[in-house]
């Protein structure tokens, strides 16, 4: 029988670790909580993974926690006149409120709350940082 402890061990599940056998191995090794990152998982993958965790929970007769890390908002820019562009490190590029098709120098960002909250010279991370 497991001893009661205050520390919890969290294991993040991904493509290499979300099959039932691996989940059971992780739980036997001490994992108490399993994290599923929804930035990289579909709702079907979530459902299947939760089902596998619950199956392991029944097999081991021990409660296992599930932490679902929800994906944050993905802000999109408007379209570009030439279809797409490639930015170069150090290049100046402007996100603005002009809804004309974008160029190599600027593009429309249809999120006025972002435009209002940043200042000239602020560093912004694009394409998932």
XYZ file of C-alpha atoms in Angstrom:
129
model
C 0.000 0.000 0.000
C 1.225 3.497 -0.797
C 2.142 5.801 2.024
C 0.416 9.153 2.283
C 2.781 11.907 1.258
C 2.343 15.621 0.783
C 4.587 15.848 -2.268
C 3.020 14.947 -5.586
C 4.906 13.803 -8.658
C 3.562 15.181 -11.905
C 4.327 13.480 -15.227
C 3.631 15.211 -18.528
C 2.218 12.830 -21.107
C 2.981 13.153 -24.796
C 3.163 11.012 -27.931
C 5.967 8.846 -26.498
C 4.353 8.353 -23.094
C 0.578 8.288 -23.451
C -0.016 4.592 -24.069
C -1.552 2.645 -21.200
C 1.557 0.557 -20.481
C 3.756 3.644 -20.091
C 1.151 5.399 -17.925
C 1.085 2.353 -15.650
C 4.905 2.293 -15.469
C 4.966 5.987 -14.555
C 2.298 5.479 -11.887
C 4.155 2.501 -10.417
C 7.310 4.648 -10.358
C 5.465 7.217 -8.230
C 3.624 9.619 -10.543
C 0.454 10.866 -8.842
C -0.766 13.371 -11.438
C -0.660 13.247 -15.224
C -0.479 16.449 -17.270
C -1.900 16.645 -20.780
C -0.796 19.670 -22.804
C -3.685 20.766 -25.037
C -1.356 22.925 -27.132
C -0.216 19.651 -28.687
C -3.251 17.382 -28.288
C -6.664 17.132 -29.903
C -9.885 16.538 -28.001
C -9.840 12.924 -29.231
C -6.324 12.433 -27.846
C -7.462 13.987 -24.555
C -10.443 11.631 -24.310
C -8.301 8.561 -25.088
C -5.566 9.584 -22.658
C -8.035 10.230 -19.825
C -9.587 6.819 -20.495
C -6.147 5.175 -20.295
C -5.322 6.972 -17.035
C -8.642 5.840 -15.531
C -7.962 2.250 -16.653
C -4.559 2.330 -14.925
C -6.191 3.850 -11.848
C -8.558 0.852 -11.685
C -5.726 -1.620 -12.282
C -3.617 -0.145 -9.475
C -6.592 0.608 -7.214
C -5.058 4.019 -6.541
C -6.445 7.463 -7.430
C -4.514 9.349 -10.119
C -4.914 13.041 -10.810
C -5.272 14.595 -14.243
C -4.119 18.113 -15.037
C -5.168 19.481 -18.426
C -3.032 22.416 -19.511
C -5.299 24.473 -21.765
C -3.941 26.195 -24.823
C -3.890 29.960 -24.544
C -5.193 32.266 -27.245
C -3.548 32.145 -30.650
C -3.607 35.608 -32.147
C -3.564 35.768 -35.937
C -2.489 38.572 -38.239
C -4.335 39.542 -41.418
C -3.440 38.344 -44.918
C -0.391 39.386 -46.913
C -0.499 40.821 -50.446
C 2.036 38.212 -51.610
C 0.529 35.310 -49.643
C 3.264 35.067 -47.003
C 6.567 36.626 -45.967
C 9.763 35.522 -44.262
C 11.069 37.737 -41.484
C 14.794 38.035 -40.860
C 16.257 38.269 -37.357
C 16.673 41.920 -36.422
C 14.295 43.169 -39.118
C 11.871 45.929 -38.138
C 8.277 44.818 -38.681
C 5.091 46.671 -37.746
C 1.788 45.264 -36.480
C -0.835 47.938 -37.068
C -4.548 48.748 -37.320
C -4.573 49.309 -41.105
C -6.596 46.451 -42.633
C -4.851 46.675 -46.030
C -3.029 43.478 -47.100
C 0.334 43.080 -45.388
C 3.780 43.680 -46.854
C 7.339 42.776 -45.913
C 7.279 45.820 -43.579
C 3.848 45.668 -41.888
C 0.605 43.737 -41.394
C -2.818 44.324 -39.872
C -3.338 42.857 -36.400
C -7.127 42.581 -35.886
C -6.822 42.790 -32.106
C -7.116 46.433 -31.020
C -6.563 45.451 -27.382
C -3.054 44.287 -28.271
C -2.273 47.398 -30.324
C -3.417 49.538 -27.365
C -1.351 47.639 -24.797
C 2.066 47.661 -26.485
C 4.486 50.500 -27.129
C 6.918 51.242 -29.938
C 10.063 49.259 -29.251
C 8.380 46.509 -27.191
C 9.692 43.041 -27.949
C 7.011 40.660 -29.241
C 7.513 36.951 -29.803
C 5.891 35.572 -32.958
C 5.199 32.089 -34.325
C 4.938 30.438 -30.879
C 7.892 32.445 -29.563
